[in-house]
Coordinates of C-alpha atoms in Angstrom, one line a residue:
M1 CA 105.4 93.5 177.9
T2 CA 103.4 90.3 177.5
A3 CA 100.1 91.0 175.9
P4 CA 97.2 91.4 178.4
L5 CA 95.1 88.3 178.7
A6 CA 91.8 89.6 177.5
A7 CA 89.5 88.4 174.7
G8 CA 86.3 90.1 173.6
T9 CA 84.2 91.1 176.6
V10 CA 85.5 88.3 178.9
Q11 CA 88.2 89.3 181.3
S12 CA 91.0 86.8 181.7
I13 CA 93.4 86.7 184.6
D14 CA 97.1 86.2 184.4
W15 CA 97.5 84.0 187.5
L16 CA 101.3 84.0 187.3
A17 CA 101.4 87.8 187.4
I18 CA 99.2 88.0 190.5
A19 CA 100.8 84.9 192.2
P20 CA 102.9 86.7 194.9
P21 CA 100.1 88.7 196.7
T22 CA 97.6 86.0 196.0
L23 CA 99.7 83.3 197.6
A24 CA 100.3 85.5 200.6
A25 CA 96.5 86.1 201.0
V26 CA 95.4 82.5 200.5
L27 CA 98.1 81.0 202.7
G28 CA 97.3 83.5 205.4
L29 CA 93.7 82.3 205.4
A30 CA 95.0 78.7 205.5
V31 CA 97.0 79.6 208.7
L32 CA 93.9 81.1 210.3
L33 CA 91.8 78.0 209.4
A34 CA 94.6 75.7 210.6
D35 CA 94.4 77.4 214.0
L36 CA 91.0 75.9 214.5
W37 CA 92.3 72.3 214.4
V38 CA 95.9 72.6 215.7
P39 CA 96.0 71.6 219.4
P40 CA 97.5 74.2 221.9
A41 CA 100.7 72.2 222.4
R42 CA 101.4 72.5 218.7
K43 CA 100.5 76.1 218.0
W44 CA 104.2 76.8 217.4
L45 CA 103.7 75.0 214.0
L46 CA 101.5 78.0 212.8
G47 CA 104.5 80.3 213.1
W48 CA 106.5 78.1 210.8
L49 CA 103.6 77.7 208.5
T50 CA 103.6 81.5 208.2
V51 CA 107.3 81.5 207.4
A52 CA 106.8 78.9 204.8
G53 CA 103.9 80.8 203.2
L54 CA 105.8 84.0 202.9
A55 CA 108.9 82.1 201.6
L56 CA 106.7 80.6 198.9
S57 CA 105.2 84.0 198.0
T58 CA 108.7 85.4 197.7
L59 CA 109.8 82.6 195.5
A60 CA 106.8 83.3 193.2
L61 CA 108.7 86.4 192.1
L62 CA 111.4 84.3 190.4
P63 CA 109.6 83.3 187.2
L64 CA 108.3 86.9 186.9
A65 CA 111.8 88.3 187.2
L66 CA 113.1 86.0 184.5
G67 CA 110.3 86.8 182.0
D68 CA 108.9 89.9 180.3
D69 CA 106.7 92.5 181.9
R70 CA 103.1 91.4 182.3
A71 CA 99.7 93.0 182.8
T72 CA 96.3 91.8 183.7
F73 CA 92.8 93.2 184.7
C74 CA 92.8 95.3 181.6
L75 CA 89.9 97.1 180.0
T76 CA 88.5 95.2 177.1
S77 CA 87.8 98.5 175.3
G78 CA 91.3 99.7 175.9
P79 CA 93.8 96.8 176.5
D80 CA 96.6 99.3 177.4
A81 CA 94.6 100.5 180.4
C82 CA 95.4 97.8 183.0
S83 CA 94.9 97.8 186.7
Y84 CA 97.7 95.3 187.5
V85 CA 101.1 95.6 185.9
V86 CA 104.3 93.7 186.7
D87 CA 107.5 95.5 185.7
D88 CA 110.9 96.1 187.2
F89 CA 109.5 98.7 189.7
T90 CA 106.8 96.2 190.9
L91 CA 109.2 93.3 191.3
T92 CA 111.7 95.4 193.2
V93 CA 109.2 96.7 195.7
Q94 CA 107.5 93.2 196.0
L95 CA 110.9 91.7 196.8
L96 CA 111.4 94.3 199.5
V97 CA 107.9 93.8 201.0
L98 CA 107.7 90.0 200.9
G99 CA 111.4 89.6 201.9
G100 CA 110.9 92.0 204.8
A101 CA 107.7 90.2 205.9
L102 CA 109.5 86.8 205.7
L103 CA 112.3 88.1 208.0
T104 CA 109.6 89.6 210.3
A105 CA 107.9 86.2 210.5
L106 CA 111.2 84.6 211.5
L107 CA 111.8 87.3 214.0
S108 CA 108.3 86.7 215.5
L109 CA 108.8 83.0 216.3
P110 CA 110.4 83.6 219.7
T111 CA 108.0 86.4 220.5
L112 CA 104.9 84.2 219.8
A113 CA 106.1 81.7 222.3
E114 CA 107.4 84.0 225.0
E115 CA 104.5 86.6 224.9
R116 CA 101.9 83.9 224.3
L117 CA 100.4 85.7 221.3
P118 CA 97.7 83.9 219.3
A119 CA 99.8 82.4 216.5
G120 CA 97.0 81.8 214.1
E121 CA 95.7 85.3 214.2
Y122 CA 99.2 86.7 214.1
G123 CA 100.2 84.8 211.0
F124 CA 96.9 85.6 209.2
L125 CA 97.2 89.3 210.0
L126 CA 100.9 89.5 209.0
M127 CA 100.3 87.7 205.7
S128 CA 97.2 89.7 204.9
S129 CA 99.1 93.0 205.4
A130 CA 102.0 91.7 203.3
A131 CA 99.6 90.7 200.5
G132 CA 98.2 94.3 200.4
A133 CA 101.7 95.7 200.5
A134 CA 102.7 93.5 197.6
L135 CA 99.6 94.4 195.6
L136 CA 100.2 98.1 195.9
P137 CA 103.3 98.5 193.6
A138 CA 101.5 96.6 190.8
A139 CA 98.4 98.8 191.0
R140 CA 97.9 101.2 188.1
D141 CA 94.5 102.7 189.0
L142 CA 93.4 104.8 191.9
V143 CA 90.8 102.3 193.2
T144 CA 93.3 99.5 193.4
L145 CA 95.8 101.8 195.0
V146 CA 93.4 102.7 197.8
I147 CA 92.2 99.1 198.3
A148 CA 95.8 97.8 198.5
L149 CA 96.7 100.6 200.9
E150 CA 93.9 99.7 203.3
V151 CA 94.5 95.9 203.0
A152 CA 98.1 96.6 204.0
S153 CA 97.0 98.9 206.8
L154 CA 94.0 97.4 208.5
P155 CA 95.8 94.2 209.7
S156 CA 98.6 96.4 211.1
F157 CA 96.2 98.0 213.6
A158 CA 95.3 94.6 215.0
L159 CA 98.9 93.5 215.1
V160 CA 100.0 96.5 217.1
G161 CA 97.2 95.8 219.7
L162 CA 97.6 92.0 219.8
R163 CA 99.0 92.0 223.3
R164 CA 95.8 91.3 225.1
G165 CA 95.5 93.1 228.5
D166 CA 98.4 95.4 227.8
R167 CA 97.3 99.0 228.2
R168 CA 100.2 100.4 226.3
S169 CA 99.5 98.1 223.3
S170 CA 95.8 99.0 223.2
E171 CA 96.5 102.7 223.4
A172 CA 99.1 102.5 220.6
A173 CA 96.7 100.5 218.4
L174 CA 93.9 103.0 219.0
T175 CA 96.1 106.0 218.3
F176 CA 97.4 104.3 215.1
F177 CA 93.9 103.4 214.0
L178 CA 92.2 106.8 214.6
S179 CA 95.0 108.8 213.0
S180 CA 95.2 106.4 210.0
V181 CA 91.5 106.6 209.4
T182 CA 91.6 110.3 209.4
A183 CA 94.4 110.4 206.9
T184 CA 92.6 107.9 204.7
A185 CA 89.4 110.0 204.8
V186 CA 91.4 113.0 203.6
M187 CA 93.1 111.0 200.9
L188 CA 89.7 109.6 199.6
L189 CA 88.5 113.2 199.4
G190 CA 91.5 114.0 197.3
V191 CA 91.0 111.0 195.1
S192 CA 87.4 112.0 194.5
F193 CA 88.6 115.5 193.5
V194 CA 91.1 114.0 191.1
Y195 CA 88.4 111.8 189.5
A196 CA 86.0 114.7 189.2
S197 CA 88.7 116.7 187.4
S198 CA 90.2 114.1 185.1
G199 CA 87.2 111.7 184.6
A200 CA 89.5 108.7 184.9
V201 CA 90.9 106.3 187.5
H202 CA 93.7 104.6 185.7
L203 CA 96.9 106.4 186.4
D204 CA 98.0 107.1 182.9
A205 CA 94.5 108.2 182.0
V206 CA 94.4 110.5 185.0
A207 CA 97.7 112.0 183.9
D208 CA 96.2 112.7 180.4
G209 CA 93.0 114.1 181.9
L210 CA 94.9 116.5 184.2
R211 CA 96.9 117.8 181.3
Q212 CA 93.8 118.5 179.3
L213 CA 91.3 119.9 181.7
E214 CA 88.2 121.0 179.8
H215 CA 87.4 123.9 182.1
P216 CA 90.1 126.2 183.6
Q217 CA 88.2 126.3 186.9
L218 CA 88.9 122.6 187.4
G219 CA 92.5 123.5 187.9
S220 CA 92.0 124.5 191.5
L221 CA 90.0 121.4 192.2
A222 CA 92.7 119.2 190.6
A223 CA 95.4 120.9 192.6
A224 CA 93.5 120.4 195.8
G225 CA 92.9 116.8 195.0
V226 CA 96.6 116.2 194.3
G227 CA 97.6 117.7 197.7
L228 CA 94.9 115.8 199.6
T229 CA 95.8 112.5 198.0
L230 CA 99.4 112.9 199.2
V231 CA 98.3 113.0 202.8
G232 CA 97.4 109.3 203.1
F233 CA 100.6 108.1 201.6
A234 CA 102.7 110.6 203.6
F235 CA 101.0 109.2 206.8
K236 CA 102.1 105.7 205.9
A237 CA 105.6 106.9 205.2
A238 CA 105.7 108.6 208.7
A239 CA 106.5 112.0 207.1
A240 CA 106.2 114.9 209.5
P241 CA 103.7 116.3 210.5
F242 CA 101.9 112.9 210.1
H243 CA 104.5 111.0 212.1
F244 CA 103.1 111.5 215.6
W245 CA 101.8 107.9 215.8
V246 CA 105.2 106.3 215.3
P247 CA 107.0 106.3 218.7
D248 CA 104.0 105.1 220.7
S249 CA 103.0 102.5 218.2
Y250 CA 106.5 101.1 218.0
V251 CA 106.7 100.9 221.8
G252 CA 103.3 99.4 222.2
A253 CA 103.5 96.8 219.5
P254 CA 105.4 93.5 219.7
L255 CA 109.0 94.3 218.6
P256 CA 108.8 92.3 215.4
I257 CA 105.7 94.3 214.4
A258 CA 107.6 97.5 215.1
A259 CA 110.3 96.3 212.7
Y260 CA 107.6 95.4 210.2
L261 CA 106.0 98.9 210.4
S262 CA 109.4 100.6 210.1
V263 CA 110.2 98.8 206.8
I264 CA 107.1 97.5 205.1
G265 CA 104.9 100.4 206.3
K266 CA 107.4 102.9 204.8
A267 CA 107.6 100.8 201.6
V268 CA 103.8 101.1 201.2
G269 CA 103.9 104.9 201.7
F270 CA 106.7 105.6 199.4
T271 CA 105.5 103.2 196.7
G272 CA 102.1 105.0 196.7
L273 CA 103.8 108.4 196.6
I274 CA 105.9 107.4 193.6
L275 CA 103.0 106.0 191.7
V276 CA 100.6 108.9 192.2
T277 CA 103.2 111.7 191.7
V278 CA 105.2 110.3 188.9
R279 CA 102.5 108.3 187.1
A280 CA 99.3 110.2 187.8
F281 CA 100.3 113.8 188.6
P282 CA 103.3 114.7 186.5
S283 CA 101.5 117.8 185.1
H284 CA 101.1 119.1 188.7
D285 CA 104.7 118.7 189.7
Q286 CA 104.7 122.4 190.7
V287 CA 102.3 121.4 193.4
W288 CA 103.7 118.1 194.8
G289 CA 107.4 118.8 194.2
P290 CA 107.8 121.8 196.6
V291 CA 105.4 120.2 199.1
L292 CA 107.4 117.0 199.2
A293 CA 110.7 118.9 199.5
V294 CA 109.4 120.8 202.5
L295 CA 108.1 117.6 204.0
A296 CA 111.5 115.9 203.5
A297 CA 113.4 118.7 205.3
L298 CA 110.9 118.8 208.1
T299 CA 110.7 115.0 208.5
M300 CA 114.5 114.4 208.7
T301 CA 114.9 117.4 211.1
V302 CA 112.1 116.3 213.5
G303 CA 113.3 112.7 213.5
N304 CA 116.9 113.5 214.2
V305 CA 116.2 116.2 216.9
A306 CA 113.8 113.8 218.7
A307 CA 116.4 111.0 218.5
L308 CA 119.0 113.3 220.0
R309 CA 116.7 113.9 223.0
Q310 CA 116.4 110.3 224.0
V311 CA 117.5 109.6 227.6
A312 CA 119.5 106.4 227.9
D313 CA 118.0 105.1 231.1
R314 CA 114.4 105.9 230.1
A315 CA 112.0 103.0 229.6
H316 CA 111.9 101.8 226.0
S317 CA 114.6 104.3 225.0
A318 CA 116.2 101.9 222.5
V319 CA 112.9 101.3 220.7
R320 CA 112.1 105.0 220.8
L321 CA 115.4 105.9 219.3
L322 CA 114.9 103.4 216.5
A323 CA 111.4 104.9 216.0
W324 CA 112.7 108.4 215.7
S325 CA 115.5 107.2 213.5
S326 CA 113.0 105.7 211.2
V327 CA 111.2 109.1 210.9
A328 CA 114.6 110.7 210.0
Q329 CA 115.2 108.0 207.4
A330 CA 111.8 108.7 205.9
G331 CA 112.9 112.3 205.3
Y332 CA 115.9 111.0 203.3
L333 CA 113.6 108.8 201.3
L334 CA 111.4 111.7 200.4
V335 CA 114.3 113.7 198.9
P336 CA 114.5 111.8 195.5
I337 CA 110.7 111.9 195.1
A338 CA 110.7 115.6 195.7
A339 CA 113.6 115.9 193.1
A340 CA 111.5 114.0 190.6
G341 CA 109.2 117.1 190.4
R342 CA 112.2 119.2 189.1
R343 CA 113.6 116.8 186.5
G344 CA 112.8 115.6 183.1
A345 CA 114.4 112.2 183.6
L346 CA 112.8 110.3 186.4
A347 CA 114.8 107.0 186.5
D348 CA 117.6 108.3 188.7
A349 CA 115.1 109.8 191.2
V350 CA 113.0 106.7 191.5
G351 CA 116.2 104.5 191.5
A352 CA 117.7 106.5 194.3
T353 CA 114.6 106.0 196.4
L354 CA 114.6 102.2 195.9
T355 CA 118.3 102.0 196.6
Y356 CA 117.9 103.8 199.9
A357 CA 114.8 101.7 200.8
L358 CA 116.5 98.4 200.1
M359 CA 119.6 99.4 202.2
Y360 CA 117.4 100.7 205.0
A361 CA 115.2 97.6 205.0
V362 CA 118.2 95.2 205.4
V363 CA 120.0 97.1 208.2
N364 CA 116.9 98.2 210.1
L365 CA 115.5 94.7 210.3
G366 CA 118.9 93.6 211.6
A367 CA 118.9 96.3 214.2
F368 CA 115.5 95.3 215.5
A369 CA 116.5 91.7 215.5
V370 CA 119.4 92.5 217.9
A371 CA 117.1 94.6 220.0
A372 CA 114.7 91.7 220.3
H373 CA 117.6 89.5 221.4
V374 CA 118.8 92.0 224.0
G375 CA 115.2 92.3 225.3
R376 CA 115.2 88.5 225.9
T377 CA 118.6 88.4 227.6
R378 CA 117.7 91.3 230.0
S379 CA 114.3 90.1 230.8
A380 CA 115.4 89.0 234.3
H381 CA 116.0 92.6 235.2
S382 CA 114.1 94.7 232.8
T383 CA 111.7 94.3 229.9
D384 CA 111.9 97.9 228.9
N385 CA 114.7 97.7 226.3
R386 CA 116.6 100.8 227.6
L387 CA 119.7 102.0 225.9
T388 CA 121.6 101.3 229.1
D389 CA 120.8 97.6 228.6
Y390 CA 123.3 97.7 225.7
R391 CA 126.2 98.9 227.7
A392 CA 129.0 96.3 227.7
L393 CA 127.1 94.1 225.2
Y394 CA 130.3 93.3 223.5
A395 CA 131.6 91.7 226.7
R396 CA 128.4 89.6 227.1
Q397 CA 127.5 88.9 223.5
P398 CA 130.3 89.9 221.1
L399 CA 128.7 88.8 217.9
A400 CA 125.4 90.5 218.6
A401 CA 127.3 93.7 219.6
L402 CA 129.4 93.6 216.4
A403 CA 126.3 93.0 214.3
L404 CA 124.4 95.9 215.9
A405 CA 127.4 98.2 215.6
F406 CA 127.6 97.4 211.9
F407 CA 123.8 98.1 211.4
L408 CA 124.1 101.4 213.2
L409 CA 127.1 102.5 211.2
C410 CA 125.2 101.6 208.0
L411 CA 122.3 103.8 209.1
A412 CA 124.8 106.6 209.9
G413 CA 126.6 106.1 206.5
L414 CA 130.0 105.4 208.0
P415 CA 132.5 102.6 207.1
P416 CA 132.4 99.7 207.3
G417 CA 128.7 100.4 206.5
V418 CA 129.6 101.5 203.0
V419 CA 126.2 100.6 201.6
G420 CA 124.6 103.3 203.8
L421 CA 127.1 105.8 202.6
F422 CA 126.5 105.0 198.9
A423 CA 122.7 105.2 199.4
K424 CA 123.0 108.6 201.0
V425 CA 125.4 109.8 198.3
A426 CA 122.9 108.6 195.6
V427 CA 120.1 110.6 197.3
F428 CA 122.3 113.6 197.8
Q429 CA 123.4 113.6 194.1
V430 CA 119.8 113.4 192.9
A431 CA 118.9 116.5 195.0
V432 CA 121.9 118.5 193.7
D433 CA 121.3 117.5 190.1
A434 CA 117.6 118.6 190.5
G435 CA 118.6 122.0 191.6
L436 CA 117.5 121.5 195.2
G437 CA 120.7 122.8 196.7
W438 CA 118.9 124.0 199.9
L439 CA 117.5 120.5 200.5
A440 CA 120.9 118.9 200.0
V441 CA 122.3 121.3 202.6
V442 CA 119.5 120.4 205.1
M443 CA 120.2 116.7 204.4
A444 CA 123.9 117.1 205.0
V445 CA 123.3 118.9 208.4
N446 CA 120.9 116.1 209.4
V447 CA 123.3 113.4 208.5
V448 CA 125.8 115.0 210.9
L449 CA 123.1 115.2 213.6
G450 CA 122.4 111.5 213.1
L451 CA 126.1 110.6 213.5
Y452 CA 125.9 111.7 217.2
Y453 CA 123.2 109.3 218.4
Y454 CA 124.2 106.4 216.2
L455 CA 127.9 106.7 217.4
R456 CA 126.8 107.2 221.0
W457 CA 124.8 103.9 220.9
T458 CA 127.7 102.2 219.1
A459 CA 130.2 103.4 221.7
L460 CA 127.9 102.2 224.5
L461 CA 128.2 98.6 223.2
F462 CA 131.9 98.5 223.9
R463 CA 132.0 100.5 227.2
P464 CA 132.7 98.4 230.4
A465 CA 129.7 97.7 232.7
P466 CA 129.4 100.1 235.6
E467 CA 130.5 98.7 239.0
D468 CA 127.1 99.1 240.5
A469 CA 125.3 97.3 237.6
P470 CA 123.0 94.4 238.6
A471 CA 124.4 91.0 238.2
T472 CA 123.6 89.3 234.9
G473 CA 122.6 85.7 234.6
A474 CA 126.2 84.6 233.9
D475 CA 127.3 86.4 237.1
I476 CA 125.0 84.5 239.3
G477 CA 125.6 81.2 237.7
V478 CA 122.6 81.1 235.4
E479 CA 123.3 80.7 231.7
A480 CA 122.1 83.7 229.7
P481 CA 119.7 83.0 226.9
R482 CA 121.5 82.2 223.6
V483 CA 120.5 83.7 220.3
G484 CA 117.8 81.4 219.1
G485 CA 117.8 79.9 215.7
P486 CA 115.2 82.2 214.1
L487 CA 116.8 85.3 215.7
A488 CA 120.3 84.2 214.7
T489 CA 119.1 83.6 211.1
V490 CA 117.7 87.1 210.8
I491 CA 120.7 88.7 212.4
G492 CA 123.1 86.6 210.3
L493 CA 121.3 87.1 207.0
T494 CA 120.9 90.8 207.4
A495 CA 124.5 91.2 208.4
V496 CA 125.7 89.1 205.5
L497 CA 123.6 91.1 203.0
G498 CA 124.8 94.3 204.5
L499 CA 128.4 93.2 204.2
V500 CA 128.0 92.0 200.6
L501 CA 126.3 95.2 199.6
S502 CA 129.0 97.3 201.4
G503 CA 131.7 95.4 199.5
A504 CA 129.8 95.7 196.2
P505 CA 127.3 98.6 196.5
Q506 CA 127.1 98.7 192.7
L507 CA 124.9 95.6 192.8
V508 CA 122.0 97.5 194.5
L509 CA 122.7 100.6 192.4
R510 CA 122.5 98.6 189.2
F511 CA 119.5 96.7 190.4
T512 CA 117.5 99.8 191.2
G513 CA 118.9 102.1 188.5
L514 CA 116.7 100.8 185.7
P515 CA 114.5 103.1 183.6
L516 CA 111.3 102.3 185.5
F517 CA 109.1 105.0 184.0

């Protein structure tokens, strides 16, 4: 690791280390300021400025990946106690977060124009949230963790409710805000208990303090603090029973923001869970290990059962199915973290979580991109994005149908979505090796449940249209909207990445299988 840049009592800053989240934050502010001077006819430029800013923030990861580990914001009295650390774990999550935000910005370009959303505010909020999400994996103290979590979360509330005058959007934002604030308050109470017990805020120092409690009666306080701290991150990860905000928020939000929450929101939650459990609370694995195992089983079961209950002709049924699917996927992501509490070696458990998260991010963003395209092509008849809107999609839009079928098969873990299968096998193997046989059985049952609704949607793409279906634009002589450039880019890029990783899944396994802790 590169030596921390600190001399004497003067704190120096490693600007290269903090470049990715800093660039996202600064350029987000530039987008907001540019909104004041850009004329209404050219507001579309702000969307592209957002894309460029996130692309630049993502590229800032390259010199960090090619160099050694770095650390900054370190205590001058103890240079090993640093608040910001760049290592393999940090870079992997930052790539997921910033890359996902970049694809979200591309996906948002048609939405900004068609729904007349304020482009300057939209870009500022998206980049601010991405900056917080990119800061969180580098945080190595409880204060920075909480700040990063809130910086990532607060703009998300506004993004969900950005459809002005839309009652559904306002209600979704209010539900999201109130439930998140409650979870944050509980988490802050837990953090205060942990600080009172350990007398430290840096994660490694917290771990040492919890191992050597001065008074035995502090053990109960520490255990309560550990449990309460998990609540905030479990909420962000959409783990049951903290998942109730998910379906309404996804339906009420602009579709690109629903995609953002499903990927980056989960990355924030799971990154926080990994850091606090593995780094700060290893001595209390008997507390958080069983809790996370139960949450994993409950989350995947609730998500899959709710997805099975979706009615094809119900309004927004496609988005709701993706929402409940994301809850089920959160359950699978929790399994390796729970297994980390039963193992001496943590690298496989953390690597399995990152492997699954990367796979899920790629294919889920692709699925939302196709859903956004279908929503545009069916707007003449319905804006509700029903599952029935996807019937006979192959006849109307063969490439979009094939892409969506591939993404759904990846989520299901079936060929040709081999990367999804490998990710599930990696998670399953970690659970078995950790002695969590009952959790592996629950996961296997839930994977079978998921096959039903993923294959049902996939089959719907290739079924012929019913005879009494309303005429499409092509049927009445009106050309159906083509896949726009930004949408085509997102669909094509995610499909190519999914195919490459399916052909060579060892790439992602090798990339995330490093000894991170």
